[in-house]
Amino acid sequence: MFENGRQFMKSQWTGEPMTGTDQLKGLPMPPFENDFDEKALIPLPDPKAAALKKRDIVQVFAERESRRKLGAAPLSLSGLSFILWASAGMREIKGGRIFRTVPSAGSRHPFETFFYADKIEGLQPGLYRYIATKNAVLPVSFREGLKDELSKRVLNQWFDCALAVFWVFNAYRCEWRYTHHSHKVATVDAGHIGQNAYLAAEALGIGCCTIGAYKQDIDAVLGVDGENEFCVYAGVFGAYE
């Protein structure tokens, strides 16, 4: 009864080179990031200057855990910058390929990072998108009731967080190269993102809990179409008790 899910997790590589991809057809490579209005951007502090409570990587690995009892304390803008950079930050663009702080199959990096800033110092509560190429954030929506709508769609796993992050898959960015292989490798990519987010939170001394159980109609709340772009993963962050 679980056969379809098991098959999805198995490798479908045949050993033969991929043929018929849009990349091999010479079609333009999708952009590294969705379009944005540069004038609307809010710059973030240098993530590498964030005040970390734990710098020993062994300690961070050993003490990383899901924390669901999050407190009411706000998260600094510097802390937000560090989490976003650690999980999706830009390193360089070289030879037509993008390199970030997380690995990705073929350097496709097919995820856009949306987040709801509930208690972030210096940011109005609302929905934003992270623009990695600028290490900045783009306001998306401040409409009334948005927080409650998002909380309901993650099955009320909000845990009084300061920050809720939603990782949205841009399908064609991966399909351009990997066609029907895209969805397995992108799921692995999401795991890389989540782990880096956990480690960043632990280094900052704050709590993190990633979320895989949510209602897919969260796409409409985030303002994505649910077909070419859709949410596949979420996480909440905040001071823990």
mmCIF file of C-alpha atoms in Angstrom:
data_model
loop_
_atom_site.group_PDB
_atom_site.id
_atom_site.type_symbol
_atom_site.label_atom_id
_atom_site.label_comp_id
_atom_site.label_asym_id
_atom_site.label_seq_id
_atom_site.Cartn_x
_atom_site.Cartn_y
_atom_site.Cartn_z
ATOM 1 C CA MET A 1 0.000 0.000 0.000
ATOM 2 C CA PHE A 2 3.055 2.282 0.264
ATOM 3 C CA GLU A 3 4.584 1.310 -3.082
ATOM 4 C CA ASN A 4 4.168 4.662 -4.839
ATOM 5 C CA GLY A 5 5.940 6.534 -2.065
ATOM 6 C CA ARG A 6 8.732 3.985 -1.953
ATOM 7 C CA GLN A 7 9.254 4.236 -5.708
ATOM 8 C CA PHE A 8 9.486 8.017 -5.452
ATOM 9 C CA MET A 9 12.431 7.672 -3.075
ATOM 10 C CA LYS A 10 14.319 5.242 -5.332
ATOM 11 C CA SER A 11 16.790 6.328 -7.971
ATOM 12 C CA GLN A 12 15.401 6.386 -11.493
ATOM 13 C CA TRP A 13 18.734 7.007 -13.180
ATOM 14 C CA THR A 14 19.324 4.471 -15.970
ATOM 15 C CA GLY A 15 22.970 5.206 -16.625
ATOM 16 C CA GLU A 16 22.086 6.839 -19.935
ATOM 17 C CA PRO A 17 22.568 10.591 -20.359
ATOM 18 C CA MET A 18 19.399 12.628 -19.990
ATOM 19 C CA THR A 19 17.878 13.550 -23.326
ATOM 20 C CA GLY A 20 15.186 15.970 -24.336
ATOM 21 C CA THR A 21 15.751 18.396 -21.483
ATOM 22 C CA ASP A 22 15.096 22.077 -22.016
ATOM 23 C CA GLN A 23 18.737 22.664 -21.148
ATOM 24 C CA LEU A 24 19.899 20.414 -24.009
ATOM 25 C CA LYS A 25 17.378 22.059 -26.330
ATOM 26 C CA GLY A 26 19.155 25.332 -25.681
ATOM 27 C CA LEU A 27 16.218 26.986 -23.965
ATOM 28 C CA PRO A 28 17.174 29.825 -21.604
ATOM 29 C CA MET A 29 18.114 28.846 -18.068
ATOM 30 C CA PRO A 30 15.508 29.974 -15.530
ATOM 31 C CA PRO A 31 16.670 32.875 -13.345
ATOM 32 C CA PHE A 32 18.339 32.104 -10.025
ATOM 33 C CA GLU A 33 15.682 34.101 -8.195
ATOM 34 C CA ASN A 34 12.178 35.301 -8.895
ATOM 35 C CA ASP A 35 11.805 38.910 -9.991
ATOM 36 C CA PHE A 36 11.788 41.651 -7.385
ATOM 37 C CA ASP A 37 11.540 45.407 -7.134
ATOM 38 C CA GLU A 38 14.956 46.520 -5.940
ATOM 39 C CA LYS A 39 13.531 49.812 -4.655
ATOM 40 C CA ALA A 40 11.290 47.896 -2.229
ATOM 41 C CA LEU A 41 14.109 45.891 -0.633
ATOM 42 C CA ILE A 42 14.980 46.134 3.041
ATOM 43 C CA PRO A 43 18.693 45.399 3.553
ATOM 44 C CA LEU A 44 19.780 42.951 6.224
ATOM 45 C CA PRO A 45 22.873 43.169 8.456
ATOM 46 C CA ASP A 46 25.957 41.198 7.515
ATOM 47 C CA PRO A 47 25.065 37.623 8.568
ATOM 48 C CA LYS A 48 28.675 36.776 9.315
ATOM 49 C CA ALA A 49 28.693 39.450 12.017
ATOM 50 C CA ALA A 50 25.815 37.877 13.952
ATOM 51 C CA ALA A 51 26.392 37.353 17.675
ATOM 52 C CA LEU A 52 26.546 33.579 18.067
ATOM 53 C CA LYS A 53 26.176 31.918 21.459
ATOM 54 C CA LYS A 54 27.732 28.687 20.206
ATOM 55 C CA ARG A 55 30.652 28.653 17.804
ATOM 56 C CA ASP A 56 31.954 25.148 18.429
ATOM 57 C CA ILE A 57 30.534 23.049 15.605
ATOM 58 C CA VAL A 58 30.691 19.846 17.642
ATOM 59 C CA GLN A 59 28.561 21.459 20.345
ATOM 60 C CA VAL A 60 26.077 22.715 17.738
ATOM 61 C CA PHE A 61 25.746 19.235 16.217
ATOM 62 C CA ALA A 62 25.380 17.579 19.604
ATOM 63 C CA GLU A 63 22.776 19.988 20.983
ATOM 64 C CA ARG A 64 20.629 20.549 17.899
ATOM 65 C CA GLU A 65 17.040 19.479 18.480
ATOM 66 C CA SER A 66 13.464 20.400 17.636
ATOM 67 C CA ARG A 67 12.180 22.885 20.182
ATOM 68 C CA ARG A 68 8.445 23.504 20.410
ATOM 69 C CA LYS A 69 8.202 25.604 23.575
ATOM 70 C CA LEU A 70 9.160 28.950 22.123
ATOM 71 C CA GLY A 71 9.073 32.123 24.164
ATOM 72 C CA ALA A 72 7.786 35.603 23.495
ATOM 73 C CA ALA A 73 11.193 37.293 23.082
ATOM 74 C CA PRO A 74 11.820 38.952 19.698
ATOM 75 C CA LEU A 75 14.527 37.870 17.286
ATOM 76 C CA SER A 76 17.111 40.441 16.218
ATOM 77 C CA LEU A 77 17.421 41.508 12.599
ATOM 78 C CA SER A 78 20.968 40.182 12.716
ATOM 79 C CA GLY A 79 19.684 36.793 13.868
ATOM 80 C CA LEU A 80 17.149 36.742 11.039
ATOM 81 C CA SER A 81 19.904 37.563 8.564
ATOM 82 C CA PHE A 82 22.034 34.691 9.868
ATOM 83 C CA ILE A 83 19.215 32.115 9.594
ATOM 84 C CA LEU A 84 18.288 33.193 6.068
ATOM 85 C CA TRP A 85 21.899 33.305 4.932
ATOM 86 C CA ALA A 86 22.755 29.925 6.469
ATOM 87 C CA SER A 87 19.810 28.217 4.795
ATOM 88 C CA ALA A 88 19.741 30.004 1.431
ATOM 89 C CA GLY A 89 22.555 32.549 1.290
ATOM 90 C CA MET A 90 24.503 33.457 -1.806
ATOM 91 C CA ARG A 91 28.192 32.651 -2.086
ATOM 92 C CA GLU A 92 28.965 33.365 -5.730
ATOM 93 C CA ILE A 93 27.790 33.045 -9.321
ATOM 94 C CA LYS A 94 30.456 31.389 -11.408
ATOM 95 C CA GLY A 95 30.405 29.848 -14.870
ATOM 96 C CA GLY A 96 26.666 30.260 -15.133
ATOM 97 C CA ARG A 97 26.134 28.383 -11.885
ATOM 98 C CA ILE A 98 25.003 29.679 -8.520
ATOM 99 C CA PHE A 99 26.709 28.605 -5.311
ATOM 100 C CA ARG A 100 24.918 29.000 -1.993
ATOM 101 C CA THR A 101 25.531 27.978 1.598
ATOM 102 C CA VAL A 102 23.623 24.713 1.017
ATOM 103 C CA PRO A 103 24.236 22.014 -1.600
ATOM 104 C CA SER A 104 21.771 21.509 -4.435
ATOM 105 C CA ALA A 105 21.614 19.044 -7.325
ATOM 106 C CA GLY A 106 23.285 20.642 -10.319
ATOM 107 C CA SER A 107 23.405 23.971 -8.474
ATOM 108 C CA ARG A 108 19.763 24.475 -9.421
ATOM 109 C CA HIS A 109 18.741 25.793 -5.965
ATOM 110 C CA PRO A 110 15.026 25.642 -6.799
ATOM 111 C CA PHE A 111 13.640 27.060 -3.539
ATOM 112 C CA GLU A 112 12.378 30.544 -2.746
ATOM 113 C CA THR A 113 12.330 31.503 0.942
ATOM 114 C CA PHE A 114 9.207 33.204 2.274
ATOM 115 C CA PHE A 115 8.828 34.097 5.940
ATOM 116 C CA TYR A 116 6.389 35.648 8.334
ATOM 117 C CA ALA A 117 8.132 38.084 10.670
ATOM 118 C CA ASP A 118 6.034 38.125 13.824
ATOM 119 C CA LYS A 119 8.532 39.410 16.379
ATOM 120 C CA ILE A 120 11.589 40.616 14.481
ATOM 121 C CA GLU A 121 13.275 43.765 15.733
ATOM 122 C CA GLY A 122 13.119 46.443 13.052
ATOM 123 C CA LEU A 123 10.556 44.707 10.802
ATOM 124 C CA GLN A 124 6.843 45.331 10.597
ATOM 125 C CA PRO A 125 4.938 42.080 11.246
ATOM 126 C CA GLY A 126 4.054 40.548 7.908
ATOM 127 C CA LEU A 127 5.045 38.267 5.054
ATOM 128 C CA TYR A 128 8.376 38.738 3.270
ATOM 129 C CA ARG A 129 10.591 36.993 0.720
ATOM 130 C CA TYR A 130 14.353 36.624 1.111
ATOM 131 C CA ILE A 131 16.404 37.956 -1.803
ATOM 132 C CA ALA A 132 19.678 36.080 -1.477
ATOM 133 C CA THR A 133 21.511 37.934 -4.248
ATOM 134 C CA LYS A 134 21.115 41.156 -2.250
ATOM 135 C CA ASN A 135 20.980 39.716 1.283
ATOM 136 C CA ALA A 136 17.793 41.688 1.681
ATOM 137 C CA VAL A 137 14.094 41.075 2.220
ATOM 138 C CA LEU A 138 11.146 42.017 0.043
ATOM 139 C CA PRO A 139 7.811 42.880 1.676
ATOM 140 C CA VAL A 140 5.004 40.688 0.305
ATOM 141 C CA SER A 141 1.895 41.268 2.427
ATOM 142 C CA PHE A 142 0.810 42.940 5.652
ATOM 143 C CA ARG A 143 -2.883 42.184 5.407
ATOM 144 C CA GLU A 144 -4.898 41.643 8.548
ATOM 145 C CA GLY A 145 -5.396 38.051 9.666
ATOM 146 C CA LEU A 146 -2.464 36.694 7.645
ATOM 147 C CA LYS A 147 -0.660 35.249 10.665
ATOM 148 C CA ASP A 148 -3.747 33.304 11.748
ATOM 149 C CA GLU A 149 -4.281 31.970 8.226
ATOM 150 C CA LEU A 150 -0.703 30.709 8.043
ATOM 151 C CA SER A 151 -0.868 29.215 11.532
ATOM 152 C CA LYS A 152 -4.013 27.256 10.667
ATOM 153 C CA ARG A 153 -2.370 25.854 7.570
ATOM 154 C CA VAL A 154 0.616 24.537 9.488
ATOM 155 C CA LEU A 155 -1.928 22.841 11.765
ATOM 156 C CA ASN A 156 -1.385 25.409 14.523
ATOM 157 C CA GLN A 157 2.282 24.423 14.926
ATOM 158 C CA TRP A 158 3.195 28.095 15.392
ATOM 159 C CA PHE A 159 4.429 27.637 18.983
ATOM 160 C CA ASP A 160 4.414 31.402 19.652
ATOM 161 C CA CYS A 161 7.380 31.760 17.318
ATOM 162 C CA ALA A 162 9.135 34.981 16.389
ATOM 163 C CA LEU A 163 9.738 33.799 12.828
ATOM 164 C CA ALA A 164 7.999 31.301 10.541
ATOM 165 C CA VAL A 165 9.759 30.302 7.309
ATOM 166 C CA PHE A 166 8.160 28.697 4.245
ATOM 167 C CA TRP A 167 10.309 27.094 1.564
ATOM 168 C CA VAL A 168 8.608 27.263 -1.827
ATOM 169 C CA PHE A 169 9.682 25.001 -4.709
ATOM 170 C CA ASN A 170 10.121 26.685 -8.087
ATOM 171 C CA ALA A 171 9.512 23.603 -10.229
ATOM 172 C CA TYR A 172 10.848 24.664 -13.619
ATOM 173 C CA ARG A 173 14.120 25.910 -12.166
ATOM 174 C CA CYS A 174 14.919 22.242 -11.516
ATOM 175 C CA GLU A 175 12.906 20.623 -14.332
ATOM 176 C CA TRP A 176 14.836 22.656 -16.927
ATOM 177 C CA ARG A 177 17.772 20.323 -16.248
ATOM 178 C CA TYR A 178 16.407 17.231 -14.509
ATOM 179 C CA THR A 179 12.926 16.733 -16.020
ATOM 180 C CA HIS A 180 11.080 14.003 -14.102
ATOM 181 C CA HIS A 181 14.095 13.401 -11.830
ATOM 182 C CA SER A 182 13.671 16.905 -10.425
ATOM 183 C CA HIS A 183 11.236 16.165 -7.657
ATOM 184 C CA LYS A 184 13.288 13.535 -5.865
ATOM 185 C CA VAL A 185 16.502 15.586 -5.934
ATOM 186 C CA ALA A 186 14.641 18.720 -4.873
ATOM 187 C CA THR A 187 13.206 16.897 -1.873
ATOM 188 C CA VAL A 188 16.770 16.035 -0.863
ATOM 189 C CA ASP A 189 17.692 19.708 -1.358
ATOM 190 C CA ALA A 190 14.933 20.707 1.063
ATOM 191 C CA GLY A 191 16.546 18.504 3.697
ATOM 192 C CA HIS A 192 19.847 20.325 3.276
ATOM 193 C CA ILE A 193 18.072 23.645 3.754
ATOM 194 C CA GLY A 194 16.253 22.497 6.869
ATOM 195 C CA GLN A 195 19.380 21.135 8.522
ATOM 196 C CA ASN A 196 21.316 24.342 7.931
ATOM 197 C CA ALA A 197 18.415 26.295 9.412
ATOM 198 C CA TYR A 198 18.490 24.066 12.500
ATOM 199 C CA LEU A 199 22.233 24.506 12.928
ATOM 200 C CA ALA A 200 21.979 28.269 12.482
ATOM 201 C CA ALA A 201 19.291 28.468 15.155
ATOM 202 C CA GLU A 202 21.327 26.343 17.549
ATOM 203 C CA ALA A 203 24.385 28.527 16.998
ATOM 204 C CA LEU A 204 22.290 31.604 17.781
ATOM 205 C CA GLY A 205 20.936 29.926 20.909
ATOM 206 C CA ILE A 206 17.328 30.010 19.740
ATOM 207 C CA GLY A 207 14.764 27.297 19.112
ATOM 208 C CA CYS A 208 13.804 25.770 15.785
ATOM 209 C CA CYS A 209 11.239 23.204 14.697
ATOM 210 C CA THR A 210 10.762 22.313 11.039
ATOM 211 C CA ILE A 211 7.314 21.310 9.806
ATOM 212 C CA GLY A 212 6.317 18.784 7.182
ATOM 213 C CA ALA A 213 2.638 18.519 8.134
ATOM 214 C CA TYR A 214 0.683 21.379 6.605
ATOM 215 C CA LYS A 215 -2.274 22.048 4.307
ATOM 216 C CA GLN A 216 -1.275 22.624 0.702
ATOM 217 C CA ASP A 217 -3.694 25.504 0.285
ATOM 218 C CA ILE A 218 -1.053 27.490 2.160
ATOM 219 C CA ASP A 219 0.169 28.301 -1.367
ATOM 220 C CA ALA A 220 -2.694 30.724 -1.911
ATOM 221 C CA VAL A 221 -1.951 32.425 1.414
ATOM 222 C CA LEU A 222 1.700 32.845 0.421
ATOM 223 C CA GLY A 223 0.636 34.223 -2.956
ATOM 224 C CA VAL A 224 2.122 31.477 -5.165
ATOM 225 C CA ASP A 225 0.178 29.588 -7.835
ATOM 226 C CA GLY A 226 0.341 26.083 -6.339
ATOM 227 C CA GLU A 227 1.393 24.513 -9.654
ATOM 228 C CA ASN A 228 4.651 26.037 -10.848
ATOM 229 C CA GLU A 229 5.505 27.130 -7.304
ATOM 230 C CA PHE A 230 4.324 25.493 -4.111
ATOM 231 C CA CYS A 231 5.350 25.167 -0.489
ATOM 232 C CA VAL A 232 7.021 21.915 0.522
ATOM 233 C CA TYR A 233 8.534 22.675 3.940
ATOM 234 C CA ALA A 234 8.252 25.131 6.819
ATOM 235 C CA GLY A 235 9.982 25.979 10.075
ATOM 236 C CA VAL A 236 9.400 28.093 13.152
ATOM 237 C CA PHE A 237 12.070 29.905 15.159
ATOM 238 C CA GLY A 238 12.236 31.791 18.430
ATOM 239 C CA ALA A 239 13.658 32.015 21.925
ATOM 240 C CA TYR A 240 13.002 28.748 23.737
ATOM 241 C CA GLU A 241 11.955 28.118 27.298
#
